[in-house]
Short mmCIF file of C-alpha atoms in Angstrom, two decimals:
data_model
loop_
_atom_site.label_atom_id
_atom_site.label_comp_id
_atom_site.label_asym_id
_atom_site.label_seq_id
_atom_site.Cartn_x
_atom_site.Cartn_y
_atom_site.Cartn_z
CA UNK A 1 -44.38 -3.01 19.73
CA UNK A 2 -46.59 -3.61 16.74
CA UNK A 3 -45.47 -5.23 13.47
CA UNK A 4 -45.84 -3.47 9.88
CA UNK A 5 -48.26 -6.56 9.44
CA UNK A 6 -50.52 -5.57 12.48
CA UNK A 7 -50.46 -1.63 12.06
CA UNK A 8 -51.63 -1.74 8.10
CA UNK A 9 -54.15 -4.96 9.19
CA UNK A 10 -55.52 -2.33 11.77
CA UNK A 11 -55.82 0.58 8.79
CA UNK A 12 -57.42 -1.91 6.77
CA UNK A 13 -60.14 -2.59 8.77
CA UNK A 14 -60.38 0.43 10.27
CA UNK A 15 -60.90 1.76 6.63
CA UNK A 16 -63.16 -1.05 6.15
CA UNK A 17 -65.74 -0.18 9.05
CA UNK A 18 -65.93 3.68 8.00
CA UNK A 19 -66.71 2.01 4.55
CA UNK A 20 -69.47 0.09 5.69
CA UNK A 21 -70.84 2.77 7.86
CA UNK A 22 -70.97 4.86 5.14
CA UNK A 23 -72.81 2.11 3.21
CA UNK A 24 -75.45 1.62 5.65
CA UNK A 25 -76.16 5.42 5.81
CA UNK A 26 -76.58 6.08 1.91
CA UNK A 27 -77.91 2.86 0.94
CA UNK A 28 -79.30 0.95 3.96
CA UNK A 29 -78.47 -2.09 5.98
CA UNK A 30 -79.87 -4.79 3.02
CA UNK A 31 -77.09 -3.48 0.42
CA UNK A 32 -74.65 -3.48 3.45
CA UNK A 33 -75.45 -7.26 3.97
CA UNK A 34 -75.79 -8.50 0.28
CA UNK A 35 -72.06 -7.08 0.14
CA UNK A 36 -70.62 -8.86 2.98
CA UNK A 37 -72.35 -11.64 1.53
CA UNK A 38 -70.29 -11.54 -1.44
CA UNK A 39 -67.59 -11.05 0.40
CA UNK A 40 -67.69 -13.67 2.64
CA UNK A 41 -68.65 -16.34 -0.35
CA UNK A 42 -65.18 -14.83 -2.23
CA UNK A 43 -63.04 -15.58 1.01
CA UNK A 44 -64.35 -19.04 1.04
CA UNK A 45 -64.03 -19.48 -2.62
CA UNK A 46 -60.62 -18.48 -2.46
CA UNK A 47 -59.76 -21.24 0.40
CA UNK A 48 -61.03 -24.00 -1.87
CA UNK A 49 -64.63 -24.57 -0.52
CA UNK A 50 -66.34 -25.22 -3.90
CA UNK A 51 -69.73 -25.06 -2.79
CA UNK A 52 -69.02 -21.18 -2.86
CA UNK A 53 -67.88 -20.84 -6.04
CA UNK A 54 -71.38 -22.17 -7.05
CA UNK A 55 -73.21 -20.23 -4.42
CA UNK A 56 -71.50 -17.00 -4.99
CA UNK A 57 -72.56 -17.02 -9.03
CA UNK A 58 -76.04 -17.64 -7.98
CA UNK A 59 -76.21 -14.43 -5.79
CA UNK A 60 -74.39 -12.28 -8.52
CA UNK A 61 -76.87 -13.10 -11.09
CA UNK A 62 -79.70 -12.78 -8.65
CA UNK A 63 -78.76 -8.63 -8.29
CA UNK A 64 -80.93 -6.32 -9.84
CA UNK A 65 -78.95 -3.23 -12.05
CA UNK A 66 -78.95 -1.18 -8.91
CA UNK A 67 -77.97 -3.91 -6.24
CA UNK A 68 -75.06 -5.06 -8.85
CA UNK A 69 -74.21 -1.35 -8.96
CA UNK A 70 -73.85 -0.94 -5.28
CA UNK A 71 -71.62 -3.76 -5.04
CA UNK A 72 -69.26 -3.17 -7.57
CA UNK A 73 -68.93 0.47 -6.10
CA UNK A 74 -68.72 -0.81 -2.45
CA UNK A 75 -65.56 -2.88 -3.37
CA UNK A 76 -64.49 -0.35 -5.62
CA UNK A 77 -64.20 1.85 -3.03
CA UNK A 78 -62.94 -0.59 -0.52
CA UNK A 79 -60.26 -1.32 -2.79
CA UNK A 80 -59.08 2.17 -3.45
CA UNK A 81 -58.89 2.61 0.54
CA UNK A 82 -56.72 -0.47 0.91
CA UNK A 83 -54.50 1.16 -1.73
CA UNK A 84 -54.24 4.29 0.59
CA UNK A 85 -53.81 2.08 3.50
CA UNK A 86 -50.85 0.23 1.66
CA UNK A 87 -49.25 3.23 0.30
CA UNK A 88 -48.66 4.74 4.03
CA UNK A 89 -47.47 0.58 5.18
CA UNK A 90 -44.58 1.71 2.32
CA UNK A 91 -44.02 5.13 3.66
CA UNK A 92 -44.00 3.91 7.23
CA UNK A 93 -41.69 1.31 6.42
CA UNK A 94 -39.34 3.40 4.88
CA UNK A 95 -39.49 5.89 7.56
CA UNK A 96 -38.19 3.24 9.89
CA UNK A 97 -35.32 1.90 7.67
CA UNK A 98 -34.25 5.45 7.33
CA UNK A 99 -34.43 6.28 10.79
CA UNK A 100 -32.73 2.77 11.39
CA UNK A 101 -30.00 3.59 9.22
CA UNK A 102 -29.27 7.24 10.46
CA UNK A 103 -28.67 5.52 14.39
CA UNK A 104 -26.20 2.97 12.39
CA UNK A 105 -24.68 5.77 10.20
CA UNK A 106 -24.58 4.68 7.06
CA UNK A 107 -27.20 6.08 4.17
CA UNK A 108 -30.43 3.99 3.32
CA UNK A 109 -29.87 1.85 0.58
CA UNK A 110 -31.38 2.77 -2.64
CA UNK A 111 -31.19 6.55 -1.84
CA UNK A 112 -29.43 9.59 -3.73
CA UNK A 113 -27.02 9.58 -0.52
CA UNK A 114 -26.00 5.69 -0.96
CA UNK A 115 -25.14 6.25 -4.42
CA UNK A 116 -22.66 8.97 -3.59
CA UNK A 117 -20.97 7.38 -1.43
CA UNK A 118 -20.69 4.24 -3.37
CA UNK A 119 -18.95 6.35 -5.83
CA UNK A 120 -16.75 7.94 -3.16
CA UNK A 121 -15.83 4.13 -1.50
CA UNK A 122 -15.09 3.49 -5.48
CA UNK A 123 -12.26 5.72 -5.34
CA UNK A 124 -14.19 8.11 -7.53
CA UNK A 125 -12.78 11.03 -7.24
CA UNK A 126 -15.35 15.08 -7.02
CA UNK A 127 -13.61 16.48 -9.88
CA UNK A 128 -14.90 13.10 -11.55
CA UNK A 129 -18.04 13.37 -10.08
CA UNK A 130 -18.75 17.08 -11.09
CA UNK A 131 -18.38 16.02 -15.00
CA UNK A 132 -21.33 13.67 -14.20
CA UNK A 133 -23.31 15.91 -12.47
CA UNK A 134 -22.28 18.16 -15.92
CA UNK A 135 -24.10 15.45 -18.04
CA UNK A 136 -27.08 14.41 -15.44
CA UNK A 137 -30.47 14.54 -16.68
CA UNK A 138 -33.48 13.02 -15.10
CA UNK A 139 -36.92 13.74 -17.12
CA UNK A 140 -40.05 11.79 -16.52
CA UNK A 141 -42.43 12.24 -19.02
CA UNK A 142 -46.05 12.22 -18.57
CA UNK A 143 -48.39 10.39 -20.66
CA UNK A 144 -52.34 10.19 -21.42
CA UNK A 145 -53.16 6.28 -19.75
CA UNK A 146 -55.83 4.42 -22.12
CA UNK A 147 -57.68 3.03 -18.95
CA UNK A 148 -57.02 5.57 -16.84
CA UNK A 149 -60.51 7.01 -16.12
CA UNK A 150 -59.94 8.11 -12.72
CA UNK A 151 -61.55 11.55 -12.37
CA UNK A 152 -59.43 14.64 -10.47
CA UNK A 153 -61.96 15.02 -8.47
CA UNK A 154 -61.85 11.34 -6.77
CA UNK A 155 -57.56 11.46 -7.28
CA UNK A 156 -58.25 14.54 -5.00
CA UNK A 157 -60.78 12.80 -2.21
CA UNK A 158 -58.01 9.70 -1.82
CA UNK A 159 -54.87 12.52 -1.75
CA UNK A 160 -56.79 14.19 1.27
CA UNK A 161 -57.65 10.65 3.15
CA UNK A 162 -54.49 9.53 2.70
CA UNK A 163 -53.00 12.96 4.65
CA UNK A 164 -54.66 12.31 7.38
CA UNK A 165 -53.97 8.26 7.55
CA UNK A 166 -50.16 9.64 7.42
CA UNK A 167 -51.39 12.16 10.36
CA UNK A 168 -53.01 9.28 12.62
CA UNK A 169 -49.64 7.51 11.92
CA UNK A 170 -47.04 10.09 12.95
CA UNK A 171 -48.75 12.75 14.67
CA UNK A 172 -48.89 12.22 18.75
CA UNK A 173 -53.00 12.91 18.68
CA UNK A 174 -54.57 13.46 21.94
CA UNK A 175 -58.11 11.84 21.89
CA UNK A 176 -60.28 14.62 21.13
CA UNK A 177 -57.77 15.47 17.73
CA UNK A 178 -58.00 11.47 17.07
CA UNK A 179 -61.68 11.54 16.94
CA UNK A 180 -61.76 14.56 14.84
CA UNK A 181 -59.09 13.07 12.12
CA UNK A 182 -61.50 9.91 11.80
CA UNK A 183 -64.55 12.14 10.92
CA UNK A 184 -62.95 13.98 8.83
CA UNK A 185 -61.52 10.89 6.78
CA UNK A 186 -65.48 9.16 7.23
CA UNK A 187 -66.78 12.41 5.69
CA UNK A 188 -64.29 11.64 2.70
CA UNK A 189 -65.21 8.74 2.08
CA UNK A 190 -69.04 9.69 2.25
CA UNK A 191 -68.55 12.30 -0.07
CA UNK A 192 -66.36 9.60 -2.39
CA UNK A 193 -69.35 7.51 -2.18
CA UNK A 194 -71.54 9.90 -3.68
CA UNK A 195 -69.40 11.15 -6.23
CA UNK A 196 -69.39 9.35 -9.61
CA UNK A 197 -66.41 7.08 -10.03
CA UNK A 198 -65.83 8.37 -13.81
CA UNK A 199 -67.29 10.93 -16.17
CA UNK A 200 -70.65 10.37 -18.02
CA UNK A 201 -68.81 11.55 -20.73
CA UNK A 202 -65.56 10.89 -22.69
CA UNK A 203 -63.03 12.14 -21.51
CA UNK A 204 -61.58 15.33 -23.88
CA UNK A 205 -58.03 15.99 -24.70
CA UNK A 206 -57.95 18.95 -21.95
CA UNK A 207 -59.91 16.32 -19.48
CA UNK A 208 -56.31 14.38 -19.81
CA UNK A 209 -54.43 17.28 -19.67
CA UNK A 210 -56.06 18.29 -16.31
CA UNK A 211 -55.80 14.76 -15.12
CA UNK A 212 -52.15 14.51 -16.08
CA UNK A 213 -51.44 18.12 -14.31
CA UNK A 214 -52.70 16.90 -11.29
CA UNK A 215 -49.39 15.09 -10.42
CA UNK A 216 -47.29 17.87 -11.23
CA UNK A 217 -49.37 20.01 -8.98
CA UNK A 218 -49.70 17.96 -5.85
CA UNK A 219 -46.44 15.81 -6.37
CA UNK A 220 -43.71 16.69 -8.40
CA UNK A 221 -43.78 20.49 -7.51
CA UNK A 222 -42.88 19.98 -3.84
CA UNK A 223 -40.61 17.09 -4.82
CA UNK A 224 -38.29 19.12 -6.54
CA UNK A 225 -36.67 21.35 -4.07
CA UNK A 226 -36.29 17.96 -1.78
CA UNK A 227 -34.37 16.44 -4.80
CA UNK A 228 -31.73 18.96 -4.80
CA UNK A 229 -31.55 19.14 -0.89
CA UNK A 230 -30.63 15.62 -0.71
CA UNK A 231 -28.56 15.82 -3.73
CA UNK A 232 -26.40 18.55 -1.84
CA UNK A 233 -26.78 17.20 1.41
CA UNK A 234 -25.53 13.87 -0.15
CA UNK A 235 -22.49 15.49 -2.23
CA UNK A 236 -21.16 17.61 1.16
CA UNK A 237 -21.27 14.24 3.75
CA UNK A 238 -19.23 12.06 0.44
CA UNK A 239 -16.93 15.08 -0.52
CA UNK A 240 -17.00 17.60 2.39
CA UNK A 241 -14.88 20.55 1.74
CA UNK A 242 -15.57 20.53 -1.98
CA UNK A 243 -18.27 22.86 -3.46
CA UNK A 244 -20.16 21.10 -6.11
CA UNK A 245 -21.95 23.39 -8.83
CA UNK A 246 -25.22 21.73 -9.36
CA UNK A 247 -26.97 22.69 -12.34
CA UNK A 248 -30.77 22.14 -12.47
CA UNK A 249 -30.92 18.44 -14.05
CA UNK A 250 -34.73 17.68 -13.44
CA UNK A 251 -36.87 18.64 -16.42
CA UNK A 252 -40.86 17.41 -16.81
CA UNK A 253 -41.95 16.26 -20.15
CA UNK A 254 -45.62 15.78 -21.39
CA UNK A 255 -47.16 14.05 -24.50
CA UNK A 256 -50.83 14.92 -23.47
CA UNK A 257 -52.08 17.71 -25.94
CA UNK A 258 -49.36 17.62 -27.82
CA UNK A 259 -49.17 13.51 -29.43
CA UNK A 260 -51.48 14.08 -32.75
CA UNK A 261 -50.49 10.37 -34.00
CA UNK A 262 -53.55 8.54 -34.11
CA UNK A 263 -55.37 10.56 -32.42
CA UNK A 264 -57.49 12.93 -34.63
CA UNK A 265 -58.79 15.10 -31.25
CA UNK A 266 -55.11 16.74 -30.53
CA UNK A 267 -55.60 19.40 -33.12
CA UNK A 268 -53.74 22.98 -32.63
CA UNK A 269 -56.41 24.51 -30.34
CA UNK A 270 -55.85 21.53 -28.24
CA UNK A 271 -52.13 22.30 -28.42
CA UNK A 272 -52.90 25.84 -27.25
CA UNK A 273 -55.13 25.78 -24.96
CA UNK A 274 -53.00 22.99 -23.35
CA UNK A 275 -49.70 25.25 -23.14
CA UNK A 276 -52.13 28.07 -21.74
CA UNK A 277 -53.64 25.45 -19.16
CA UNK A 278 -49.80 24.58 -18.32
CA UNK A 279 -48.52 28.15 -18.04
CA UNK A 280 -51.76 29.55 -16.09
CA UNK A 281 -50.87 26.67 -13.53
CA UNK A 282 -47.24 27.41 -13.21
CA UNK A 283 -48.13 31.11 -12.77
CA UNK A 284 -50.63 30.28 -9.67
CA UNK A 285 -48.15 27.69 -8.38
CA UNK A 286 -45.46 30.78 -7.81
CA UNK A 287 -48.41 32.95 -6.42
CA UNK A 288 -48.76 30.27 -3.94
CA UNK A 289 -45.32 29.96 -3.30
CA UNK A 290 -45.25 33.89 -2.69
CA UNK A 291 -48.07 34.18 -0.45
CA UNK A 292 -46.35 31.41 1.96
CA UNK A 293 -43.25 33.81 1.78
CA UNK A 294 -44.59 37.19 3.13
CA UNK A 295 -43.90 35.49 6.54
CA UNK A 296 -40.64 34.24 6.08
CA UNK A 297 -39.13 37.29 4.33
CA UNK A 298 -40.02 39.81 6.84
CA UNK A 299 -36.36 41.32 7.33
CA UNK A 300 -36.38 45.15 8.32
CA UNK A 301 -33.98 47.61 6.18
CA UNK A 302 -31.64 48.10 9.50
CA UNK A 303 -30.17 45.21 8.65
CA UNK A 304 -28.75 45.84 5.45
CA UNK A 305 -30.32 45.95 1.41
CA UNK A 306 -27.69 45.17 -1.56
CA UNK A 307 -27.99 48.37 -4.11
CA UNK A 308 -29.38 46.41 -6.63
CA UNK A 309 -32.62 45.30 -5.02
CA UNK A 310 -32.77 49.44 -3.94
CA UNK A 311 -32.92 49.68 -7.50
CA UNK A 312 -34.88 47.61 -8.26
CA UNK A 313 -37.28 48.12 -5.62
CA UNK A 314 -37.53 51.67 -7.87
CA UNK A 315 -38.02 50.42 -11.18
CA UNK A 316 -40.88 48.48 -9.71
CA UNK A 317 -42.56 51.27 -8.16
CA UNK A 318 -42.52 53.50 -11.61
CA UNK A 319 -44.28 50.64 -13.09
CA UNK A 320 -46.61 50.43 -10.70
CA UNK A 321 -47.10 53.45 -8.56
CA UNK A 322 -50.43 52.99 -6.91
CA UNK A 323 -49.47 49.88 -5.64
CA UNK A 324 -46.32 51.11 -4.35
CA UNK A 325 -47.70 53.32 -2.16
CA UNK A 326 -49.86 50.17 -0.97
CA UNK A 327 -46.95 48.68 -0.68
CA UNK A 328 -45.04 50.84 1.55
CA UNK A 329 -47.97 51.82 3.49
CA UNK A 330 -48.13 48.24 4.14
CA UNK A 331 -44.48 46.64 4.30
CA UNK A 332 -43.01 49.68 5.90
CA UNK A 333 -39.23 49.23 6.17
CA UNK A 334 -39.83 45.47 4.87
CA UNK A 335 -37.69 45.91 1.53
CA UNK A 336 -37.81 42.27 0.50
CA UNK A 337 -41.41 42.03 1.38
CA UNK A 338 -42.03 44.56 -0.69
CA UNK A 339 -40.15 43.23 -3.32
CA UNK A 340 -41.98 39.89 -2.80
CA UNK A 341 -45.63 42.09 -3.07
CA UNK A 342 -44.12 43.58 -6.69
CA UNK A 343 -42.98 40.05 -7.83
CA UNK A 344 -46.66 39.13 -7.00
CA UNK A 345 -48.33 41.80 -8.99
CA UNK A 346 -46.15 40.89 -12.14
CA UNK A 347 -47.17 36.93 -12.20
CA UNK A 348 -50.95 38.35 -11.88
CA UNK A 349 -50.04 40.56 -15.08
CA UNK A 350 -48.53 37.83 -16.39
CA UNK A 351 -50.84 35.39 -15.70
CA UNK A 352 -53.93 38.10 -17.53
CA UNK A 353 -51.25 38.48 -20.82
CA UNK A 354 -51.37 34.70 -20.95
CA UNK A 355 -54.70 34.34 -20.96
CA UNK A 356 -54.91 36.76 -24.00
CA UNK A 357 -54.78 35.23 -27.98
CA UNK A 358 -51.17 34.30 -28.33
CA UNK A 359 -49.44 36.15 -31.65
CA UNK A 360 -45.46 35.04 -32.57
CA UNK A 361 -44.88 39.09 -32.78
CA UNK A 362 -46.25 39.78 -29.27
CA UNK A 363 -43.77 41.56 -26.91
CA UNK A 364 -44.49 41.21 -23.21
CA UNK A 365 -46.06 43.95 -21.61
CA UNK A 366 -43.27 46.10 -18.87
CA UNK A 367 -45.50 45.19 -15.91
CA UNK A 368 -45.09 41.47 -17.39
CA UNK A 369 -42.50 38.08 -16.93
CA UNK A 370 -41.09 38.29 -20.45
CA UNK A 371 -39.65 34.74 -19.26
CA UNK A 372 -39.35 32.86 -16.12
CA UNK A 373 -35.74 34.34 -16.64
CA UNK A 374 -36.42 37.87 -15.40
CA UNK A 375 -38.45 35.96 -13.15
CA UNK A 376 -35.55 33.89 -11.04
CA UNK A 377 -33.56 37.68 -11.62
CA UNK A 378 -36.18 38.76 -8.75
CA UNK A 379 -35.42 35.99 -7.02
CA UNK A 380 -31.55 35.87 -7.01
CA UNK A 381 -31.42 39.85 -6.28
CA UNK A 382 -33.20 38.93 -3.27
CA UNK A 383 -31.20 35.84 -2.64
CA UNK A 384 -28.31 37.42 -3.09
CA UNK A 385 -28.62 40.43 -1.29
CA UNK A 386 -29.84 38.32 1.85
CA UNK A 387 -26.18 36.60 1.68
CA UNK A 388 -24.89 39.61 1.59
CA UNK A 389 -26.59 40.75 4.74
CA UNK A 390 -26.77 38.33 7.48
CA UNK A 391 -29.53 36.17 6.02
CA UNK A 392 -27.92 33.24 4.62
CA UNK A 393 -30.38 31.16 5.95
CA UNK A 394 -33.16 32.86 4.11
CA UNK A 395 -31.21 33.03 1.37
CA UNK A 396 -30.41 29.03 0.90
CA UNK A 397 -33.89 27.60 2.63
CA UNK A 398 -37.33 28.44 0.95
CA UNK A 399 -36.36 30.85 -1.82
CA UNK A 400 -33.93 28.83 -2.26
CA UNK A 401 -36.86 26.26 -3.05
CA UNK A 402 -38.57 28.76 -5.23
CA UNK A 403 -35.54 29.42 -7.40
CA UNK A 404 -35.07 25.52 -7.79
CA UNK A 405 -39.25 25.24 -8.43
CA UNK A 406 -38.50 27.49 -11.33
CA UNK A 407 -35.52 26.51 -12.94
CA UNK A 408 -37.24 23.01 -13.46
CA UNK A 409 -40.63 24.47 -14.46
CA UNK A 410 -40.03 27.91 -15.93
CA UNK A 411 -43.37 28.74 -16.94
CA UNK A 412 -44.06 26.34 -19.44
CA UNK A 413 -44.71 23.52 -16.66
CA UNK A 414 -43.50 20.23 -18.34
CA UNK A 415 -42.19 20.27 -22.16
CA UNK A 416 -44.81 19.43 -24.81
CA UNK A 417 -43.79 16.52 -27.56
CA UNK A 418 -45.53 17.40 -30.57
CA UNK A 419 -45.89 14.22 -31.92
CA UNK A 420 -47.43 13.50 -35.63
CA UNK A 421 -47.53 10.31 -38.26
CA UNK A 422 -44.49 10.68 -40.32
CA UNK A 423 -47.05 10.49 -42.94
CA UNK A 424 -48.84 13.37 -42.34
CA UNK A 425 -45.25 15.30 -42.17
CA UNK A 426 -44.86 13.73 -45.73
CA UNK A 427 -48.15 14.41 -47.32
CA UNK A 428 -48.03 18.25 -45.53
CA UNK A 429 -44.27 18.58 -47.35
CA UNK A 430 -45.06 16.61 -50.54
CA UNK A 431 -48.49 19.71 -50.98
CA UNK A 432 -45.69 22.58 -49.66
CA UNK A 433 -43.13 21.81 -52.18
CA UNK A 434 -45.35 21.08 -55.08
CA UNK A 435 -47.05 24.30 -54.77
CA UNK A 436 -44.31 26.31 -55.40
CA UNK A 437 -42.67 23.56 -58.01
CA UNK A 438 -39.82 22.43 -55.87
CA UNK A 439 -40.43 18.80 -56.82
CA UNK A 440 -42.76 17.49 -58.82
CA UNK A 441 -43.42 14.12 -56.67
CA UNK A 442 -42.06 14.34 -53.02
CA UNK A 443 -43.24 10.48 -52.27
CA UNK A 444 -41.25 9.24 -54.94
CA UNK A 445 -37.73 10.63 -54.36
CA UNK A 446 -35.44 8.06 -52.25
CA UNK A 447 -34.67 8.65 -48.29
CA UNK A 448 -31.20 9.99 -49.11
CA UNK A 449 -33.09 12.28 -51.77
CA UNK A 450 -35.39 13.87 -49.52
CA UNK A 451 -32.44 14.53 -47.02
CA UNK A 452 -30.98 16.67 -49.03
CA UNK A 453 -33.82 18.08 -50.13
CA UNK A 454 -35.16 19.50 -47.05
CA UNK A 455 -31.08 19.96 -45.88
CA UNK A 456 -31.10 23.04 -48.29
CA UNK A 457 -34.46 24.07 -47.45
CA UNK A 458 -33.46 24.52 -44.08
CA UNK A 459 -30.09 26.40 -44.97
CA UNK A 460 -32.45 28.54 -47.44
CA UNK A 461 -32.87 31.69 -45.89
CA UNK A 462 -36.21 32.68 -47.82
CA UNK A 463 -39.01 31.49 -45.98
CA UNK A 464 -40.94 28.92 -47.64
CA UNK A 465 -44.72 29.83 -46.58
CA UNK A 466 -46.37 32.53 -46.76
CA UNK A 467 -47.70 34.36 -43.59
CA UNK A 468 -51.25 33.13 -43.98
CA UNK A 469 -51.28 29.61 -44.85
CA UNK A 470 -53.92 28.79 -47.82
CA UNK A 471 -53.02 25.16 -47.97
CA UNK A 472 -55.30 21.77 -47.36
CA UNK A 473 -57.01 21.89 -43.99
CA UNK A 474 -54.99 18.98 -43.23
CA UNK A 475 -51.64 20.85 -44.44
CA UNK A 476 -52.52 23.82 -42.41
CA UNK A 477 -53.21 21.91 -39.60
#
């Protein structure tokens, strides 16, 4: 049997020769060669032959722009494959300690289901347990990287490379799917190749926020559900018999578009158009979701529908009645598909109301999510009426998912930190109050002074602007 060592030494270099393939084809055999050569010198230089060092600096500075360019990208790219090639080394490895530990019977260490039953061989007791579940919170936070110049579209290219490098490593191929799995991965990294590494541009705020949505999209949105599976799964093999109520405890967090200190570019457009950008993703996330769901949810009315979906199955066809006839026509006897098709139509009408300019006195349109709260209702009158009716299974396995999938990202996505200079907040308050002759000098008055100042401010209930703000730009901002 291979070793870890041999399998991700095979990746490598099969990685390696699709690389230099590639090379050949879009820039010829001489770049090809003048890279190895530099490659080869490096190896040396590394083992101590100083002759290399020496020779290797005189080829470097003997590269026109373009040669030097080619290089740099060749190894660039080279580099970013072994990355891939080591990521799926760590995946494999941990598939085989799991699997390892599952034939031994005891729980991976440094998993969710080790911890809890650490705490359960502690003599801790559920009822104990439950008040820390009460108090769990787990909440990355996503912020914009300074060097981080990695477009989406290249993040994208090495996400779909490394799929299939985790297909050629756990999928039995026969030859013919083998062959196709390694074109498909060379065409990758052709296409990588001619794709620019980084913009010609700076990046903008909403570049960032793009960038940073990325890894809620293609990461932590699947993750979720899997979090609370193992959670449960985890809580029932420590404490079987006891039911655990486990509130959601994941939460997402984001600075980018929302941190204004130092940087002048996060004005509130930014802000807006960022929260928009979030909430537009979220809504096609669910869509997603949906479509996947048509298949799963096909169960026919014979075997049972709670009253309240009925109902609601009703209200949903008065607000839209052309596309309850659709519907029917369609789904016919399929109650919870139908009901699936209706929560569909109101994340599209959702999705349009976001899109429109966003006024504090705007009421959601009837066809519309008010909140991802009449939202998860859909979901839970399904859920629960499933339960009710033979389809636990349903009920608990993707929309179970869903519901999870929104609890931790309503529609908002991740939480924005509006973050500002506290001396901007002071120069915005110190123009406020002095209009309106509250204090004379707001940058003068002590720390204790200013508490109470703004204390009774708060408690005031007058409001202390006007409706359209005619202050500094800066102030308004």
């Amino acid at each position: 049997m291979e070793t870890q060592q041999e399998l991700i030494s095979q990746q490598i270099h099969l990685l390696g020769n699709m690389l230099g393939e590639v090379l050949i084809e879009q820039e010829g055999q001489a770049l090809f060669d003048r890279v190895e050569e530099v490659r080869a010198l490096t190896k040396a230089m590394r083992q101590g032959d100083e002759a290399a060092e020496a020779a290797l600096q005189q080829v470097v500075e003997a590269l026109s722009l373009d040669e030097a360019y080619g290089v740099v990208k060749a190894f660039a790219s080279y580099f970013q494959l072994v990355n891939l090639a080591e990521e799926q080394a760590r995946v494999r490895a941990l598939r085989n300690r799991a699997r390892a530990n599952h034939s031994d019977g005891d729980p991976m260490r440094e998993t969710i289901s080790a911890a809890i039953m650490d705490l359960q061989r502690q003599g801790v007791t559920a009822g104990q347990v439950q008040q820390l579940l009460d108090r769990l919170l787990v909440m990355p936070v996503i912020t914009a990287h300074p060097t981080e110049a990695k477009r989406r579209t290249v993040m994208v290219k090495l996400a779909r490379i490394a799929g299939k490098l985790h297909e050629l490593d756990t999928v039995a191929l026969t030859p013919d799917e083998w062959t196709a799995a390694i074109d498909l991965i060379a065409e990758e990294i052709a296409s990588l190749w001619q794709t620019d590494e980084t913009r010609t541009h700076q990046p903008s705020v909403l570049d960032e926020v793009r960038n940073s949505l990325y890894y809620i999209e293609h990461t932590l949105f699947e993750l979720a559900p899997q979090l609370y599976i193992e959670m449960r799964r985890a809580l029932a093999e420590a404490y079987p018999g006891h039911d655990f109520n486990l509130a959601p405890f994941v939460h997402i967090g984001s600075w980018v578009g929302g941190d204004r200190d130092g940087n002048p570019f996060v004005t509130l457009a930014v802000t807006e158009e960022t929260l928009r950008t979030q909430k537009a993703l979220a809504l096609r996330l669910y869509r997603s979701v949906i479509d996947a769901m048509y298949g799963v949810l096909s169960t026919s009315e014979r075997f049972g529908v709670s009253d309240e979906l009925r109902a609601s199955l009703s209200a949903d066809a008065a607000l839209f009645p052309v596309e309850a006839q659709r519907f029917a026509a369609r789904y016919p006897g399929q109650p919870y598909r139908q009901k699936m098709a209706f929560v569909y139509q109101k994340l599209l009408a959702t999705e349009e109301g976001s899109s429109r300019p966003w006024r504090a006195d705007r009421l959601a349109h009837p066809v519309e999510y008010g909140s991802a709260g009449q939202f998860l209702q859909d979901l839970r009158l399904m859920q629960d009426s499933l339960a009710q009716h033979r389809g636990a299974r349903m009920a608990r396995g993707r929309l179970q998912d869903l519901i999870t999938q929104v609890e931790t990202f309503g529609f908002h996505l991740a939480t924005l930190d509006i973050r500002q200079h506290s001396e901007r907040h002071a120069s915005a308050v110190a123009e406020l109050l002095g209009r309106y002759g509250l204090v004379a000098s707001y940058g003068d008055l002590s720390e204790h002074q200013r508490h109470d100042l703004l204390t009774a401010e708060l408690y005031n209930p007058r409001p202390l602007t006007p409706a359209r703000l005619d202050f500094s730009p800066a102030t308004n901002e």
